[in-house]
Short mmCIF file of C-alpha atoms in Angstrom, two decimals:
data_model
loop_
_atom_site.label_atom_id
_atom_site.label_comp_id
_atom_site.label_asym_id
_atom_site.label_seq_id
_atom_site.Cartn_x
_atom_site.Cartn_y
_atom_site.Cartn_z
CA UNK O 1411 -40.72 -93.41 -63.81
CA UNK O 1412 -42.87 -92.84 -60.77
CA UNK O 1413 -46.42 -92.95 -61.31
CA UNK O 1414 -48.40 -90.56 -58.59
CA UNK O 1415 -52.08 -91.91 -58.22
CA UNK O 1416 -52.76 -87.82 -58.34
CA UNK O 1417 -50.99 -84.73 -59.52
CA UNK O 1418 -51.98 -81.16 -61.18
CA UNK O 1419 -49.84 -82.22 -63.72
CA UNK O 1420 -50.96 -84.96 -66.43
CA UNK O 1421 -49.06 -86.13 -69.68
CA UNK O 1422 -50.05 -87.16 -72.85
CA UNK O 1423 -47.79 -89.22 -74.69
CA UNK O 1424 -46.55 -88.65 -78.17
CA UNK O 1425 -50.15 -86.04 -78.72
CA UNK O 1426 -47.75 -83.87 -80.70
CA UNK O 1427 -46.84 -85.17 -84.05
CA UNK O 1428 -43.19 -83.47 -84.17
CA UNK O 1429 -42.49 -83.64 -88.11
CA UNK O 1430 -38.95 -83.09 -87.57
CA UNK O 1431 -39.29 -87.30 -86.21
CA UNK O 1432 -39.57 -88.10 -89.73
CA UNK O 1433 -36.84 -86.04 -90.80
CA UNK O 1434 -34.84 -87.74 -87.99
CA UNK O 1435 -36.48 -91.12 -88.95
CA UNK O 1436 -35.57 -90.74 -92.52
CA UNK O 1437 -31.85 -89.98 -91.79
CA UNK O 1438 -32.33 -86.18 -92.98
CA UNK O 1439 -31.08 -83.42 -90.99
CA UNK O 1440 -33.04 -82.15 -88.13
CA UNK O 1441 -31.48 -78.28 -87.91
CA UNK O 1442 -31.64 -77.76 -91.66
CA UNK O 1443 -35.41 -78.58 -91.56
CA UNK O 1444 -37.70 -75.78 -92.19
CA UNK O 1445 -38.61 -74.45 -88.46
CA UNK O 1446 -40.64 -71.67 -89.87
CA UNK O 1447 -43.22 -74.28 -91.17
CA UNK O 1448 -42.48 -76.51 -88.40
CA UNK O 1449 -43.44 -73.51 -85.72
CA UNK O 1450 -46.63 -72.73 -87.58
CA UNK O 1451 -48.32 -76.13 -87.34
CA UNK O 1452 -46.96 -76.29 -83.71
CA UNK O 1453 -48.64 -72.90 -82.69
CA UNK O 1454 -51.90 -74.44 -84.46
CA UNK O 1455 -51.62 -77.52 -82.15
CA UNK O 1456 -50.69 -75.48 -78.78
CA UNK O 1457 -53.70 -73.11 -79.67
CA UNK O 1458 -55.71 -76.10 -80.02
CA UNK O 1459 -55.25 -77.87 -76.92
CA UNK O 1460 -55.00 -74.93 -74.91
CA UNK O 1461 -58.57 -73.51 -76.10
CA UNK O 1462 -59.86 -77.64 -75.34
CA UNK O 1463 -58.04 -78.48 -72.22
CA UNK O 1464 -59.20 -75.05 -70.47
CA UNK O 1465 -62.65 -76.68 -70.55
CA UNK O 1466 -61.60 -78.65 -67.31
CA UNK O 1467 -60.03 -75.95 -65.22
CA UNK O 1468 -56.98 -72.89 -64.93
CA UNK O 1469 -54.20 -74.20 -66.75
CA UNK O 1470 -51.06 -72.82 -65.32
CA UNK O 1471 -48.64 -74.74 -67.67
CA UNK O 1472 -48.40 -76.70 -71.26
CA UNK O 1473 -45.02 -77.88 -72.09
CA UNK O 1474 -44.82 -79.96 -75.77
CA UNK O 1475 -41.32 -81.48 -75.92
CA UNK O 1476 -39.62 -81.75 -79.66
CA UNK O 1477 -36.89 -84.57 -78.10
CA UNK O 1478 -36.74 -87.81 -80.12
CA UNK O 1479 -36.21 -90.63 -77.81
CA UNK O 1480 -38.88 -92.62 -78.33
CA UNK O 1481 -40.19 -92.78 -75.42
CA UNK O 1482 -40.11 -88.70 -75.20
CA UNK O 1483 -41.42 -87.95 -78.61
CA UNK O 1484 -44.70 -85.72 -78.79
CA UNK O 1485 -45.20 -85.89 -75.05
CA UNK O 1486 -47.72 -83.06 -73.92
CA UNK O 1487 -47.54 -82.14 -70.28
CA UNK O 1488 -50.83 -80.21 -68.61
CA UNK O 1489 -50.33 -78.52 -65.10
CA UNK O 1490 -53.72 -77.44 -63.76
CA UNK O 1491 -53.73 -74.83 -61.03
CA UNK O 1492 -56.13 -77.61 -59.32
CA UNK O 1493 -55.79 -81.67 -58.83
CA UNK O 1494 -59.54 -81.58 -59.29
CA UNK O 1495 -59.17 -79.96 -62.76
CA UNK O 1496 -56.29 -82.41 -63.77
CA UNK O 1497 -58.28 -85.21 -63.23
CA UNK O 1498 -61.21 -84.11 -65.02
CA UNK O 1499 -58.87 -83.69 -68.21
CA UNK O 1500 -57.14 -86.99 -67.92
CA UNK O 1501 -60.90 -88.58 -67.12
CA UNK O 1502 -61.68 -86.93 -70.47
CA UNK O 1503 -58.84 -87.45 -72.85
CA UNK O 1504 -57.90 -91.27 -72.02
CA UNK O 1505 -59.46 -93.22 -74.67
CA UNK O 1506 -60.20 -90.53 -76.89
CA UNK O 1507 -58.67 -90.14 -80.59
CA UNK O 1508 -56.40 -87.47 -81.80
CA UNK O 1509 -54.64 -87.20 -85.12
CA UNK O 1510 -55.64 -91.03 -85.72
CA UNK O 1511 -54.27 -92.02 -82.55
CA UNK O 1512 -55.50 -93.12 -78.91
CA UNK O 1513 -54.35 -91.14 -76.34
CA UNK O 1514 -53.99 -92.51 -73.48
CA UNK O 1515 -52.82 -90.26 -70.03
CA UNK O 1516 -51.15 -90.51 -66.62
CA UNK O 1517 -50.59 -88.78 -63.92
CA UNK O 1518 -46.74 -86.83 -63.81
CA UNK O 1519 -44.88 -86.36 -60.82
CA UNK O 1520 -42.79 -83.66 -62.84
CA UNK O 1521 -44.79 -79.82 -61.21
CA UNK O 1522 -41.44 -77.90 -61.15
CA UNK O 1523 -40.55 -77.49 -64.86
CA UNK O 1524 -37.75 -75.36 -64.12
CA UNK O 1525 -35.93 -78.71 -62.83
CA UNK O 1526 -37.12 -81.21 -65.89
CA UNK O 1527 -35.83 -78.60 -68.59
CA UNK O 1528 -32.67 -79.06 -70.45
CA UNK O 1529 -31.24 -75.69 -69.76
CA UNK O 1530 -28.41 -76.16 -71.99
CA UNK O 1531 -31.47 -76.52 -74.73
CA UNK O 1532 -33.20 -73.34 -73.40
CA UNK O 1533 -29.50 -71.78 -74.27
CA UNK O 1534 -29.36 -73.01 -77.76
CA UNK O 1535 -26.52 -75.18 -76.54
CA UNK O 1536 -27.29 -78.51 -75.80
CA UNK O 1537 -24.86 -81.21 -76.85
CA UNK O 1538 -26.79 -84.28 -76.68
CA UNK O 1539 -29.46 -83.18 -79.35
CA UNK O 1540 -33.12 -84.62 -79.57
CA UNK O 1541 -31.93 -87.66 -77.85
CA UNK O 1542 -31.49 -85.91 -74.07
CA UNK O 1543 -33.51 -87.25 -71.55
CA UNK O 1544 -34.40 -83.65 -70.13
CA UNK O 1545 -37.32 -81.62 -71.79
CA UNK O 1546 -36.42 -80.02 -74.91
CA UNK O 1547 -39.79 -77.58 -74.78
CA UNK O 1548 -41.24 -75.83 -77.94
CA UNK O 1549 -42.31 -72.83 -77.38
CA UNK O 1550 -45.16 -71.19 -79.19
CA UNK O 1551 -44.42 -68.09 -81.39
CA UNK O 1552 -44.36 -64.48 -80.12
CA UNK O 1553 -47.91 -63.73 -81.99
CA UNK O 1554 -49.78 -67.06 -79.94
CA UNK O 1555 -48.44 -65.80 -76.71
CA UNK O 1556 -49.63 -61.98 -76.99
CA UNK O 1557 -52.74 -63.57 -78.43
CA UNK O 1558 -53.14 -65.50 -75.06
CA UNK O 1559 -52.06 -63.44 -72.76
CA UNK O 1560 -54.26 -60.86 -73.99
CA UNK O 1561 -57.83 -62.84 -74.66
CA UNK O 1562 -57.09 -65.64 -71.50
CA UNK O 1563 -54.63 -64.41 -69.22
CA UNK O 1564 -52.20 -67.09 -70.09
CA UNK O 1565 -48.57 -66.34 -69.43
CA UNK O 1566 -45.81 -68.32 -71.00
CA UNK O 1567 -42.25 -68.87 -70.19
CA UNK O 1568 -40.30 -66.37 -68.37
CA UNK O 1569 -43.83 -64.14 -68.76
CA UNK O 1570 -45.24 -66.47 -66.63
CA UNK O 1571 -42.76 -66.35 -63.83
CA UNK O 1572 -42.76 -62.70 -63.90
CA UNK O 1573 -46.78 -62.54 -63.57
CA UNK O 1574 -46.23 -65.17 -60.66
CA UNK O 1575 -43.56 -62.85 -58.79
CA UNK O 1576 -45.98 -60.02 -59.31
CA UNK O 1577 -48.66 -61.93 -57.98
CA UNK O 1578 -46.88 -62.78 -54.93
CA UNK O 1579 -45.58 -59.10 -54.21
CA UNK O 1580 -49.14 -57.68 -54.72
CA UNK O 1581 -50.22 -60.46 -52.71
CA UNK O 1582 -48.23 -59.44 -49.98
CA UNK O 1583 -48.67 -55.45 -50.56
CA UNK O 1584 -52.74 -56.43 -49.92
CA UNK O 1585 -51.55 -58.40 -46.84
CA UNK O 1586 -50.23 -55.71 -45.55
CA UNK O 1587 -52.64 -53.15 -46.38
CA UNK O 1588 -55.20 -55.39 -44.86
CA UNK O 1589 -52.71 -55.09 -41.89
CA UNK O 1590 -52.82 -51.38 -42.11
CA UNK O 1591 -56.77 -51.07 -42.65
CA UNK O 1592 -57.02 -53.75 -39.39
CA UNK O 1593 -54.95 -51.55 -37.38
CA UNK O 1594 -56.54 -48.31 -38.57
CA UNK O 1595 -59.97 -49.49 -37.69
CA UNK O 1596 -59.13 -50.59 -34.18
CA UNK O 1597 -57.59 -46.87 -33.42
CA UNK O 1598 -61.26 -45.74 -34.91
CA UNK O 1599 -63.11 -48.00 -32.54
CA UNK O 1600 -60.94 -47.09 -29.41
CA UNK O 1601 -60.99 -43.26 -30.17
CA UNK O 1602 -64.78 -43.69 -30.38
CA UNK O 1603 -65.11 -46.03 -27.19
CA UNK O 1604 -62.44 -42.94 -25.81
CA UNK O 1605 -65.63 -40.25 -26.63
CA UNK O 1606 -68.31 -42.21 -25.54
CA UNK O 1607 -66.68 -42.93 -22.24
CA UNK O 1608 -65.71 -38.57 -22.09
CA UNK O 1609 -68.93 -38.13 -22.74
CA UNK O 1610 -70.58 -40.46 -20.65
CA UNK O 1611 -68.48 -38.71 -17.66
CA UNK O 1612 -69.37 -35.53 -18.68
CA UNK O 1613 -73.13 -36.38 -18.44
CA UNK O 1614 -72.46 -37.67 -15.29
CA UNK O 1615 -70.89 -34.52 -13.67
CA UNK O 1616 -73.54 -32.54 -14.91
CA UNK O 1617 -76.36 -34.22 -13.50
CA UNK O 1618 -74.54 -34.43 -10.39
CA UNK O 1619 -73.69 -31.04 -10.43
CA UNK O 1620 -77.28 -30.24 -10.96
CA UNK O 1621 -78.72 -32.25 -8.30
CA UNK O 1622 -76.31 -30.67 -5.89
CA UNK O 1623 -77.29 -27.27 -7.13
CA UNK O 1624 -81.54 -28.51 -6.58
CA UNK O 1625 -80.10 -30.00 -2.77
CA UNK O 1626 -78.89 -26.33 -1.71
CA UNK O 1627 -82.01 -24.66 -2.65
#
């Protein structure tokens, strides 16, 4: 795939060590493994590299994929809000050891996740399985995602599009209150240029009218 020489959006291959690979590997079968166990250790890891990886900057996205191609398996993508931030993280993770591995990082193209995702997946009704070549994403539990959003900010999922819509309407409700307080402000100044001038005149006809009054006596 493409390799951009910058993005906000790096990738870590295989970070995640998916145990339903094993399962997979071992010819077992993948939906009758335990999830509940399997989402536990995965909200420990998310937690984890969220709480690192927001050393380097605003995160605006982490997306873990559970597909089993092998050349998909584990993959960890980081969006930063900044390119700056990205490559700060990807400066700081290549080379570096996690779980008894070397991670090594790129640069993704992929900064619209709404167009890598399988949505068939985010349906529940994917046919190709762990072998699709879009993003099967794991989500973290509903108790890691309260927990987020409440001590960082961090929305996730269709929380995180909603907080971005909101953002954008109040974003344009201060634009146009700014608008409003602009507008506002220049009827103050005029109204007060307005009295100055009336009162400028007034002064005016009063001194004359008093030095016309001094001329006739």
């Amino acid at each position: 795939h493409h390799k951009p020489p910058f993005s906000q959006t790096i990738i870590v291959p295989h970070m995640w060590t998916n145990p339903l690979v094993a399962v997979a590997a071992a010819g077992g079968d993948v939906v009758a493994a335990d999830d509940d166990d399997v989402q536990e250790g995965f909200d420990e890891f998310y937690e984890e590299i969220f709480v690192e990886m927001r050393k380097f900057g605003k995160i605006e996205e982490i997306h873990a994929v559970e597909n089993l191609g092998d050349h998909m398996t584990g993959n960890v993508y980081l969006k930063y809000e900044d390119e700056e931030d990205a490559e700060k993280a990807l400066q700081s993770l290549n080379g570096r050891f996690y779980a008894g591995r070397m991670l090594s990082c790129e640069y993704s193209p992929v900064t619209d996740f709404r167009e890598a995702r399988c949505r068939q997946f985010d349906d529940a009704s994917c046919s190709r399985g762990g072998y699709c070549n879009f993003l099967h994403v794991r989500e973290p539990g509903r108790p890691l995602r309260k927990y987020l959003e409440k001590e960082f900010g961090f929305y996730i999922g269709n929380n995180a599009a909603g907080i971005k819509a909101e953002e954008s309407m109040r974003s344009q409700r201060d634009r146009e209150k700014d608008r409003k307080d602009r507008e506002r402000e220049d009827i103050r100044r005029m109204e007060q240029r307005r009295d100055r001038d009336r009162d400028r005149d007034r002064d005016r006809d009063r001194d004359r009218d008093r030095d016309r009054d001094r001329d006739r006596d």
